[in-house]
mmCIF file of N, CA and C in Angstrom:
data_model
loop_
_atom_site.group_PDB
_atom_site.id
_atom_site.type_symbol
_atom_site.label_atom_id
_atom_site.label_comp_id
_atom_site.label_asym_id
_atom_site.label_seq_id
_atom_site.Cartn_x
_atom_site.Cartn_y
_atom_site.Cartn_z
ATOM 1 N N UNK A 991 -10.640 24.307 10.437
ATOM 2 C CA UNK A 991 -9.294 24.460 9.920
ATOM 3 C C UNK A 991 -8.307 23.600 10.692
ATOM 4 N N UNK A 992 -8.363 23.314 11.934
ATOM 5 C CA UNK A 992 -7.681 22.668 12.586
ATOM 6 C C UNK A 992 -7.698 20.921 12.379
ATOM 7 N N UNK A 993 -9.015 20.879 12.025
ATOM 8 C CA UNK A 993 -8.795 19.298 11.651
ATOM 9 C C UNK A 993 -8.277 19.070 10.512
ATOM 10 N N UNK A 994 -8.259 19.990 9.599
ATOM 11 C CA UNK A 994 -7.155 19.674 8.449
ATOM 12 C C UNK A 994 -6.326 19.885 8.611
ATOM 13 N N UNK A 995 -5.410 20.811 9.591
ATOM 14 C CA UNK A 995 -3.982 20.978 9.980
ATOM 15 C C UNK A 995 -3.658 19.624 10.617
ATOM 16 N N UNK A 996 -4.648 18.913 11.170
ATOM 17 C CA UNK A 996 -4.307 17.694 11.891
ATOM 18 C C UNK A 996 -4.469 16.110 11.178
ATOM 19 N N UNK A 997 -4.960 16.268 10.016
ATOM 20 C CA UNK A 997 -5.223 15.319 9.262
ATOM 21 C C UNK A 997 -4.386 15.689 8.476
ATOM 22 N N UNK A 998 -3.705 16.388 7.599
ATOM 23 C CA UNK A 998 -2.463 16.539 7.203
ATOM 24 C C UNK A 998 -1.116 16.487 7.774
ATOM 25 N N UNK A 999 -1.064 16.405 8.838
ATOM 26 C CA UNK A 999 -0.195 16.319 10.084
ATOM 27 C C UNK A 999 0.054 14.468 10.270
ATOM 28 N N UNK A 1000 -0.803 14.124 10.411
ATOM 29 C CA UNK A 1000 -1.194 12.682 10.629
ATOM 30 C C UNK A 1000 -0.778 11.648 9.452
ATOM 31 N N UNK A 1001 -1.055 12.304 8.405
ATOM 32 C CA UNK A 1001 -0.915 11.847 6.964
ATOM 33 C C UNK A 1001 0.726 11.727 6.593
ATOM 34 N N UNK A 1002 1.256 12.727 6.908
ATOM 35 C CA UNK A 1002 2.894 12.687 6.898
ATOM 36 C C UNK A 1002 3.316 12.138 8.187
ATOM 37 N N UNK A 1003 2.744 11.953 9.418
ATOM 38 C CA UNK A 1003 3.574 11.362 10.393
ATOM 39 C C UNK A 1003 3.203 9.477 9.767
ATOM 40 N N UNK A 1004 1.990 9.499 9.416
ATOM 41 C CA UNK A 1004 2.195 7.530 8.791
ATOM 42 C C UNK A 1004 2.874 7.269 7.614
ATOM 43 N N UNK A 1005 3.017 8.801 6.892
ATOM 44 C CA UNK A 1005 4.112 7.956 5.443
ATOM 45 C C UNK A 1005 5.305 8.303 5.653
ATOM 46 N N UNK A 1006 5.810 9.395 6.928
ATOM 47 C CA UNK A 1006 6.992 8.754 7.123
ATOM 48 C C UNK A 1006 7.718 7.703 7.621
ATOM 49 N N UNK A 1007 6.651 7.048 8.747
ATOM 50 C CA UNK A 1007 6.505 5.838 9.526
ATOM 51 C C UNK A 1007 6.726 5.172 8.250
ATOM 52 N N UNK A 1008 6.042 4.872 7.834
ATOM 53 C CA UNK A 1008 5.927 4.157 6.144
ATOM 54 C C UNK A 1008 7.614 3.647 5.817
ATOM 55 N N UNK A 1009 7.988 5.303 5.233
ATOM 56 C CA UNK A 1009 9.386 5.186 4.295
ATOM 57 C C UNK A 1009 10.030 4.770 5.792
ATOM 58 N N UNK A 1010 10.323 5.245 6.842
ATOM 59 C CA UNK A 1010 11.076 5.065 7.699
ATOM 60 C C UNK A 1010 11.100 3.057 7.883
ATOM 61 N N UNK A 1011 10.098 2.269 8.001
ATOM 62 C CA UNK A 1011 9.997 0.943 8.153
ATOM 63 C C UNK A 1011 10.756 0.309 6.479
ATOM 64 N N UNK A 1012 10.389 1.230 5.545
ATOM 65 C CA UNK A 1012 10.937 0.451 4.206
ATOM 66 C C UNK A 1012 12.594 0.655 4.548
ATOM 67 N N UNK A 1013 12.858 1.939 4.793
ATOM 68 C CA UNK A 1013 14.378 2.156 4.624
ATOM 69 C C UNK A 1013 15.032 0.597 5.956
ATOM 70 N N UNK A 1014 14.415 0.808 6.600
ATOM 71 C CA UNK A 1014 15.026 -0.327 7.770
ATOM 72 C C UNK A 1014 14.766 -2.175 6.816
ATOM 73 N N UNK A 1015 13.463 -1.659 6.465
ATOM 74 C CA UNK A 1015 13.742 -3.463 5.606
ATOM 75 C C UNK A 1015 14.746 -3.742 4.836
ATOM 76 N N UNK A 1016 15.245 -2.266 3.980
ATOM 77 C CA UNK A 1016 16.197 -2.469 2.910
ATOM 78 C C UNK A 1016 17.028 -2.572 3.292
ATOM 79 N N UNK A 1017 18.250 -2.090 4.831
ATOM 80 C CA UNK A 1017 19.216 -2.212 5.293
ATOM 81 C C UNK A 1017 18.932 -3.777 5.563
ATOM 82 N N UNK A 1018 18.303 -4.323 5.981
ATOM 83 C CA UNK A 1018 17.914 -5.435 6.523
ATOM 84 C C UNK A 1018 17.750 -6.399 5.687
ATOM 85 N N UNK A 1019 17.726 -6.583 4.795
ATOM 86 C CA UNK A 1019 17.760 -7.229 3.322
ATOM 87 C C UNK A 1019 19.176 -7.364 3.011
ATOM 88 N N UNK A 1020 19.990 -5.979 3.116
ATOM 89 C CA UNK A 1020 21.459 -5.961 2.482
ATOM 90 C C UNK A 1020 22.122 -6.594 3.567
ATOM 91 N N UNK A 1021 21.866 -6.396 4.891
ATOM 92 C CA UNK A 1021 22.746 -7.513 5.664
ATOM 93 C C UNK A 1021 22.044 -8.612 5.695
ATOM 94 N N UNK A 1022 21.174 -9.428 5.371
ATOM 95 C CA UNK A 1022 20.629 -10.553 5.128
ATOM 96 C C UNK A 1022 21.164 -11.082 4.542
ATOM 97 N N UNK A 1023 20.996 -10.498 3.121
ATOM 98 C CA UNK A 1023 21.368 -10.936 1.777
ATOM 99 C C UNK A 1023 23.388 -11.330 2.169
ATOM 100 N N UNK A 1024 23.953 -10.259 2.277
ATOM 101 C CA UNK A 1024 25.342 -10.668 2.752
ATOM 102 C C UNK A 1024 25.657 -11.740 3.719
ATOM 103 N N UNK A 1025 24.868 -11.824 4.702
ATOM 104 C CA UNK A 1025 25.300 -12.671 5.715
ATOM 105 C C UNK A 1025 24.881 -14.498 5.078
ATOM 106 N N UNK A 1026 23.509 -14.229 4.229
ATOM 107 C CA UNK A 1026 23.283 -15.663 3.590
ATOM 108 C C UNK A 1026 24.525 -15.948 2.475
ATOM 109 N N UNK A 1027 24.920 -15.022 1.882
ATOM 110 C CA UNK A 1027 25.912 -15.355 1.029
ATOM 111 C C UNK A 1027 27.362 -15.691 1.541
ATOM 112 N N UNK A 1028 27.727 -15.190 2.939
ATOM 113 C CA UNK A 1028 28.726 -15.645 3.512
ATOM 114 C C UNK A 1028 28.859 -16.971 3.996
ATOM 115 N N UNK A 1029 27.611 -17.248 4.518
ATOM 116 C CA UNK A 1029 27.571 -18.409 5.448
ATOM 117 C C UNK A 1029 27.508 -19.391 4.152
ATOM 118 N N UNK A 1030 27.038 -19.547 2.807
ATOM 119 C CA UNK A 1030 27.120 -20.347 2.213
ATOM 120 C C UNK A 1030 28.408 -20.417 1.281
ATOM 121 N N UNK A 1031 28.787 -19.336 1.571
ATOM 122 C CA UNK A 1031 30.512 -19.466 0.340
ATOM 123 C C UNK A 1031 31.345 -19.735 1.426
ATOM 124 N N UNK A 1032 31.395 -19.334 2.297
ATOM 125 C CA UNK A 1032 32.624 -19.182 3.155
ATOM 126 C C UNK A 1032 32.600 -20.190 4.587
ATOM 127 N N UNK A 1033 31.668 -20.435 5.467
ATOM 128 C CA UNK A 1033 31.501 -21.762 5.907
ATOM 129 C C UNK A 1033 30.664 -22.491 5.607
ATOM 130 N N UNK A 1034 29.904 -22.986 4.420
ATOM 131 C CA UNK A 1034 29.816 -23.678 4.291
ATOM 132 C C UNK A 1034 28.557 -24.458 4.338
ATOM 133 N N UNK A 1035 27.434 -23.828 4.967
ATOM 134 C CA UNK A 1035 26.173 -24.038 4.876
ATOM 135 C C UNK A 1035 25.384 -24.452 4.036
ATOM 136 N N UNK A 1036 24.782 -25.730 3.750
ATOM 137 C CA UNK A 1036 24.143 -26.130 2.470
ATOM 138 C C UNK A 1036 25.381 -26.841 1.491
ATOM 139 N N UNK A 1037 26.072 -27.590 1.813
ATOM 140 C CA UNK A 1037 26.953 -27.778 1.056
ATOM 141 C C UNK A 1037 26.931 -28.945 0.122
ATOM 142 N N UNK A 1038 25.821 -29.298 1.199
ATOM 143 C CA UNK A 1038 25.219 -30.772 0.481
ATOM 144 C C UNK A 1038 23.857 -30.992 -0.483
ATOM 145 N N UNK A 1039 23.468 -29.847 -0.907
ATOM 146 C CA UNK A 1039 22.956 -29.708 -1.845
ATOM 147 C C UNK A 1039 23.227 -29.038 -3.090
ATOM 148 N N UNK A 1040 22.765 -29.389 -4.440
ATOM 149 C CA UNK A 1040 23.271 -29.168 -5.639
ATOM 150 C C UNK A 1040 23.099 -27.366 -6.346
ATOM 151 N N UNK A 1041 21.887 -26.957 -5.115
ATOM 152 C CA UNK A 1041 21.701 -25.931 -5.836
ATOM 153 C C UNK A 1041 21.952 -24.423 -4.738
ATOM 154 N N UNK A 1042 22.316 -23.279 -5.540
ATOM 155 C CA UNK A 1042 22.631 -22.689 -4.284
ATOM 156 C C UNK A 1042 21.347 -21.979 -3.733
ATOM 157 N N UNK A 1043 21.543 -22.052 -2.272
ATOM 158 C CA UNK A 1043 20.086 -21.938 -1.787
ATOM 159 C C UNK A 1043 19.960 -20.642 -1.826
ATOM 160 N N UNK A 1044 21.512 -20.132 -1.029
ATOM 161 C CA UNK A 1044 21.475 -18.486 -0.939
ATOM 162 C C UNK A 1044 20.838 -17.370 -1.899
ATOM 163 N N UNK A 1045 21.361 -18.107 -3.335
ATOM 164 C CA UNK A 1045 20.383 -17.023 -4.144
ATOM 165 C C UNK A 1045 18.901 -17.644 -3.985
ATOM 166 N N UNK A 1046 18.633 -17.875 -3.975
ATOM 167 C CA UNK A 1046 17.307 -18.221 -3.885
ATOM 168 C C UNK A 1046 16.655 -17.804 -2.721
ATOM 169 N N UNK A 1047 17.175 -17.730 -1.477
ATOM 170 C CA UNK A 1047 16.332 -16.874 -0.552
ATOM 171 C C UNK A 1047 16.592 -15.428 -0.521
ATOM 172 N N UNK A 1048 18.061 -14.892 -1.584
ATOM 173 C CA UNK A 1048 18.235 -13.820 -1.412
ATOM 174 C C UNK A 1048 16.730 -13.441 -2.925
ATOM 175 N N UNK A 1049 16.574 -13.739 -3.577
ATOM 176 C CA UNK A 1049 15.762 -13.405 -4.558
ATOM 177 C C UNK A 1049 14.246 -13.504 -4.491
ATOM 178 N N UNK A 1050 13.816 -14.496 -2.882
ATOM 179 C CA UNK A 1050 12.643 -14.190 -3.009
ATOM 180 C C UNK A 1050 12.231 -13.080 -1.908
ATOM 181 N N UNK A 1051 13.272 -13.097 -1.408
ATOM 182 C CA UNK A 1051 13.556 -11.835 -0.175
ATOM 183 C C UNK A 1051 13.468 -10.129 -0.900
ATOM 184 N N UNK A 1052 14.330 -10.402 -2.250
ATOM 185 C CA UNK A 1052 14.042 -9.050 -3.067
ATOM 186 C C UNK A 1052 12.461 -8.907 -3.563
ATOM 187 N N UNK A 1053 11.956 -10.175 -3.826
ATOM 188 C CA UNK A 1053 10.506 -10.241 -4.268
ATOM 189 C C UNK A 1053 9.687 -9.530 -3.493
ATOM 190 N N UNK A 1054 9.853 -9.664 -2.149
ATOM 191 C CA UNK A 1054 8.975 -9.553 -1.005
ATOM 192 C C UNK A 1054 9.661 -7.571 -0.615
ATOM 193 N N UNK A 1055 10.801 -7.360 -0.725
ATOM 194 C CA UNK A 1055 10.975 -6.028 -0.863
ATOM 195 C C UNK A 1055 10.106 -5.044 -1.876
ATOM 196 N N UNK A 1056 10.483 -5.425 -2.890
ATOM 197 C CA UNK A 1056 9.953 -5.141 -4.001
ATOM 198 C C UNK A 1056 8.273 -4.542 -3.884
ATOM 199 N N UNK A 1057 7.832 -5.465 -3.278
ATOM 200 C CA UNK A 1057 6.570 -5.744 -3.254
ATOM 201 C C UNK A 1057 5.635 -4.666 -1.988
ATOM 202 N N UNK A 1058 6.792 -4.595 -1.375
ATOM 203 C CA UNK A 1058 6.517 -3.452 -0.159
ATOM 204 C C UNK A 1058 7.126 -1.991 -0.148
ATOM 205 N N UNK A 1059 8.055 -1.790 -1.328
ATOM 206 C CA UNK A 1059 8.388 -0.702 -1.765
ATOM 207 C C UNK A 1059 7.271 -0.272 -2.780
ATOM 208 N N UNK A 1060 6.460 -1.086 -3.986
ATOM 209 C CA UNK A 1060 5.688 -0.741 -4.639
ATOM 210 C C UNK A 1060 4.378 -0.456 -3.561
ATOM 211 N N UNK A 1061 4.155 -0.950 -2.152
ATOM 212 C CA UNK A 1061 3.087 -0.803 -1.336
ATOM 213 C C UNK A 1061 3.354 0.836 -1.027
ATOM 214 N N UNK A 1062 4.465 1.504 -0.511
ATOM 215 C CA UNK A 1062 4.609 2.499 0.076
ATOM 216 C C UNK A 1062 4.702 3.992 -1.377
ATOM 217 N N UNK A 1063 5.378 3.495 -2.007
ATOM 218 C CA UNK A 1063 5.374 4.527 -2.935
ATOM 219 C C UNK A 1063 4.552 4.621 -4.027
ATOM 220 N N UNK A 1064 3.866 3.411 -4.677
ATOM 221 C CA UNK A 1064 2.781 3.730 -5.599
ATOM 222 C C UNK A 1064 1.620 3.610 -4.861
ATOM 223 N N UNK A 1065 1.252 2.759 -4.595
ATOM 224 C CA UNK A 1065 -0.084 1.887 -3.749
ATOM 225 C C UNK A 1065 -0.506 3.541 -2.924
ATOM 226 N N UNK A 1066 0.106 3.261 -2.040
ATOM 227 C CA UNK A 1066 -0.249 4.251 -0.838
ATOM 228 C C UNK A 1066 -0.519 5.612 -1.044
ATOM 229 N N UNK A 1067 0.940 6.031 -2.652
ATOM 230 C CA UNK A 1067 0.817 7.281 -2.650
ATOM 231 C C UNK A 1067 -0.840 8.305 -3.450
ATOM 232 N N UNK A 1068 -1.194 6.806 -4.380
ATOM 233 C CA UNK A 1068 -2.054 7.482 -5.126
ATOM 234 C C UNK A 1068 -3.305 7.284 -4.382
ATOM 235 N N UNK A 1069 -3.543 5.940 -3.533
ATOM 236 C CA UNK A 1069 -4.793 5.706 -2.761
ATOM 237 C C UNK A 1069 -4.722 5.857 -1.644
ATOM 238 N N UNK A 1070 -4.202 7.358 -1.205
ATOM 239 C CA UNK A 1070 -4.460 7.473 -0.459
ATOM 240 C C UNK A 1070 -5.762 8.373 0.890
ATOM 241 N N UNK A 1071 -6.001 8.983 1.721
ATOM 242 C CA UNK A 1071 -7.208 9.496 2.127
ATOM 243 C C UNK A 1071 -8.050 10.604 1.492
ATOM 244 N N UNK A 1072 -7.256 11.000 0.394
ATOM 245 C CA UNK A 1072 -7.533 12.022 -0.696
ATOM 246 C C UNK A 1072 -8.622 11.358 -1.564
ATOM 247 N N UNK A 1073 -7.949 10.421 -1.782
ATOM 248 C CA UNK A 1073 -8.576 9.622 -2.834
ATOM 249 C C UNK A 1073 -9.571 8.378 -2.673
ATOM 250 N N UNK A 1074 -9.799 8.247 -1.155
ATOM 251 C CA UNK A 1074 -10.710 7.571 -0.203
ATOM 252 C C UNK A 1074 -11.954 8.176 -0.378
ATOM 253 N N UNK A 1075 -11.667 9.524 -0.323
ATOM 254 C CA UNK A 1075 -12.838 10.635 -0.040
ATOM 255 C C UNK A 1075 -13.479 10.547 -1.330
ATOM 256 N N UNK A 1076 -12.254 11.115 -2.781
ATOM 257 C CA UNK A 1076 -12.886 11.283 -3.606
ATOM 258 C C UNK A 1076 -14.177 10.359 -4.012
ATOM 259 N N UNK A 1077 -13.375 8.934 -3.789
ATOM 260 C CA UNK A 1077 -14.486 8.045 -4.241
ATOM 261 C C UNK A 1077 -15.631 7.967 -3.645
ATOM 262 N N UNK A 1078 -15.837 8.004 -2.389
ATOM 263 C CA UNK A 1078 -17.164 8.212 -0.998
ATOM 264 C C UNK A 1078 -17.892 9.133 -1.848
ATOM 265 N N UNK A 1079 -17.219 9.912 -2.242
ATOM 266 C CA UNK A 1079 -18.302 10.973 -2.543
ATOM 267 C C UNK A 1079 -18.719 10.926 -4.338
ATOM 268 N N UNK A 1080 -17.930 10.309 -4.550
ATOM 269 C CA UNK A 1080 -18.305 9.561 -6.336
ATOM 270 C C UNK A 1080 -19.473 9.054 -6.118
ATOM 271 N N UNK A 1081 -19.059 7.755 -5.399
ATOM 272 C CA UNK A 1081 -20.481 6.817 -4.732
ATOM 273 C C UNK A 1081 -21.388 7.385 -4.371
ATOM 274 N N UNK A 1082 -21.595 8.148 -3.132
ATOM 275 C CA UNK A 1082 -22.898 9.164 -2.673
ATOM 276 C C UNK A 1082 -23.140 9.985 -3.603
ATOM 277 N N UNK A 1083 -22.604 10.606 -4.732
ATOM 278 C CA UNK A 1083 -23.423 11.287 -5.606
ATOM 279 C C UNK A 1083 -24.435 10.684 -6.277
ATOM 280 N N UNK A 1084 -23.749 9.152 -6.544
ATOM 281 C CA UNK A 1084 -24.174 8.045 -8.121
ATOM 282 C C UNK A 1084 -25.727 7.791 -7.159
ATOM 283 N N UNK A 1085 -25.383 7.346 -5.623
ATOM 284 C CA UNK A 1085 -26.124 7.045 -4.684
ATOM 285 C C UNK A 1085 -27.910 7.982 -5.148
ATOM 286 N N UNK A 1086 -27.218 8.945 -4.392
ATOM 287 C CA UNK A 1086 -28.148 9.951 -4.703
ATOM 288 C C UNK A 1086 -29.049 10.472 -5.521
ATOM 289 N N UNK A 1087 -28.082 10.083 -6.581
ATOM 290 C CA UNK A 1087 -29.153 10.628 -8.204
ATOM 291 C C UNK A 1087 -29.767 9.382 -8.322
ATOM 292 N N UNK A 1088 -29.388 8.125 -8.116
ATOM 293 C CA UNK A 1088 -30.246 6.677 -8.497
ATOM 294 C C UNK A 1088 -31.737 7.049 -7.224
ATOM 295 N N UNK A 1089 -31.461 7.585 -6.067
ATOM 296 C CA UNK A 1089 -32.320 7.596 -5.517
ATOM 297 C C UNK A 1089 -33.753 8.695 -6.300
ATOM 298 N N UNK A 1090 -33.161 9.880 -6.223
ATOM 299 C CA UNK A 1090 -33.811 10.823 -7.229
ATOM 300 C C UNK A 1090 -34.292 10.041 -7.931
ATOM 301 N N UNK A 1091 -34.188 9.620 -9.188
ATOM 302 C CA UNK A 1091 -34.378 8.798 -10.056
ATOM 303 C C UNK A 1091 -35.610 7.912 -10.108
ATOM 304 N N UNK A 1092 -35.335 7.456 -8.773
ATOM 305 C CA UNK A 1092 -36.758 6.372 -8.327
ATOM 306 C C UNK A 1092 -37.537 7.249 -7.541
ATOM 307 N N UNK A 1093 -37.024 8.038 -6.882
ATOM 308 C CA UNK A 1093 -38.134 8.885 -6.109
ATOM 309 C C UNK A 1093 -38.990 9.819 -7.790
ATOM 310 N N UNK A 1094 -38.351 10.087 -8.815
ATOM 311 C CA UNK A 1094 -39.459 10.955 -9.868
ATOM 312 C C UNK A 1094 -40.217 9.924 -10.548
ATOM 313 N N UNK A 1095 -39.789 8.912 -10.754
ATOM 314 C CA UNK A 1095 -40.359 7.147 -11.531
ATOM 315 C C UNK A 1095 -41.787 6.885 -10.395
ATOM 316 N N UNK A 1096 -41.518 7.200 -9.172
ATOM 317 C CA UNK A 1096 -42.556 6.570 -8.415
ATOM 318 C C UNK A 1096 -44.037 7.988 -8.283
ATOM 319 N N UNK A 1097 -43.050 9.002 -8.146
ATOM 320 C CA UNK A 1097 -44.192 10.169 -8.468
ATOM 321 C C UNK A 1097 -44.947 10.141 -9.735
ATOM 322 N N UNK A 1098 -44.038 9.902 -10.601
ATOM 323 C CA UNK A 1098 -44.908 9.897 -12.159
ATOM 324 C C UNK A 1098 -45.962 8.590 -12.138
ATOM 325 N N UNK A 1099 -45.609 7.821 -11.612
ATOM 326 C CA UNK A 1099 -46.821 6.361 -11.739
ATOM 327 C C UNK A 1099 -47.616 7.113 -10.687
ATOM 328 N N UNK A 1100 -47.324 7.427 -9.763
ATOM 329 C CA UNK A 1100 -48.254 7.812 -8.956
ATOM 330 C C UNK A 1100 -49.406 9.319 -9.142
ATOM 331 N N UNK A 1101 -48.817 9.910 -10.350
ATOM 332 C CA UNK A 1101 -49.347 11.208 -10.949
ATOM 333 C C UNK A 1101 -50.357 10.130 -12.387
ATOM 334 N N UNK A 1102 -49.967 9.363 -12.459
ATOM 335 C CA UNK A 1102 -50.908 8.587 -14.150
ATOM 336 C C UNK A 1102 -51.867 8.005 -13.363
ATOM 337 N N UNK A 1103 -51.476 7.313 -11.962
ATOM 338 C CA UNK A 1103 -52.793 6.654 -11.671
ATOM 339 C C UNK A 1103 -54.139 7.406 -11.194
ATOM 340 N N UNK A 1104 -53.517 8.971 -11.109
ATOM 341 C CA UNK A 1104 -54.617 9.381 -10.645
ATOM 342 C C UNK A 1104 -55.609 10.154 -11.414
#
């Protein structure tokens, strides 16, 4: 009982670690995102090119958020050690009966030859 009090214990101390690292990227994004948009409207950064850069690193910066918010809340939530197990033990069943399987195939040839 205790190792499941502690493996459930464990499980919420890494997905809050989790949300806790996303919430800090997203603050970290919004002053990103602001500070690239200042430095290019307001002094002036990139001025010599035609296109604005700022959105463009602010948009692949949302890409890359995006992409680590779908890691923590879908990804993680459905695959997670629950669902590690389930499959281990999907596999070792399938495992198992294929073994069965050949272990009654090899008795039966071995019951005709005799």
């Amino acid at each position: 009982m205790e190792k499941e009090v502690h493996e459930q214990y464990e499980y919420a101390r890494r997905r809050l670690r989790q949300k806790k690292v996303l919430y800090f990227h997203f603050v970290l994004f919004l002053l990103g995102s602001l500070f690239l948009f200042i430095a290019n409207r307001f002094f002036g950064f990139g001025e010599g090119t035609t296109q604005n850069w700022c959105i463009w690193g602010i948009t692949i910066w949302l890409f890359i958020f995006i992409l680590h918010f779908i890691k923590v809340y879908i990804t993680d939530r459905f695959m997670n050690k629950k669902w590690e197990r389930e499959q281990i033990d999907r596999l070792v069943a399938l495992q198992q009966k294929r073994i069965s399987q050949l272990e009654s195939s090899i008795n039966e040839e071995n019951q005709s030859k005799i």
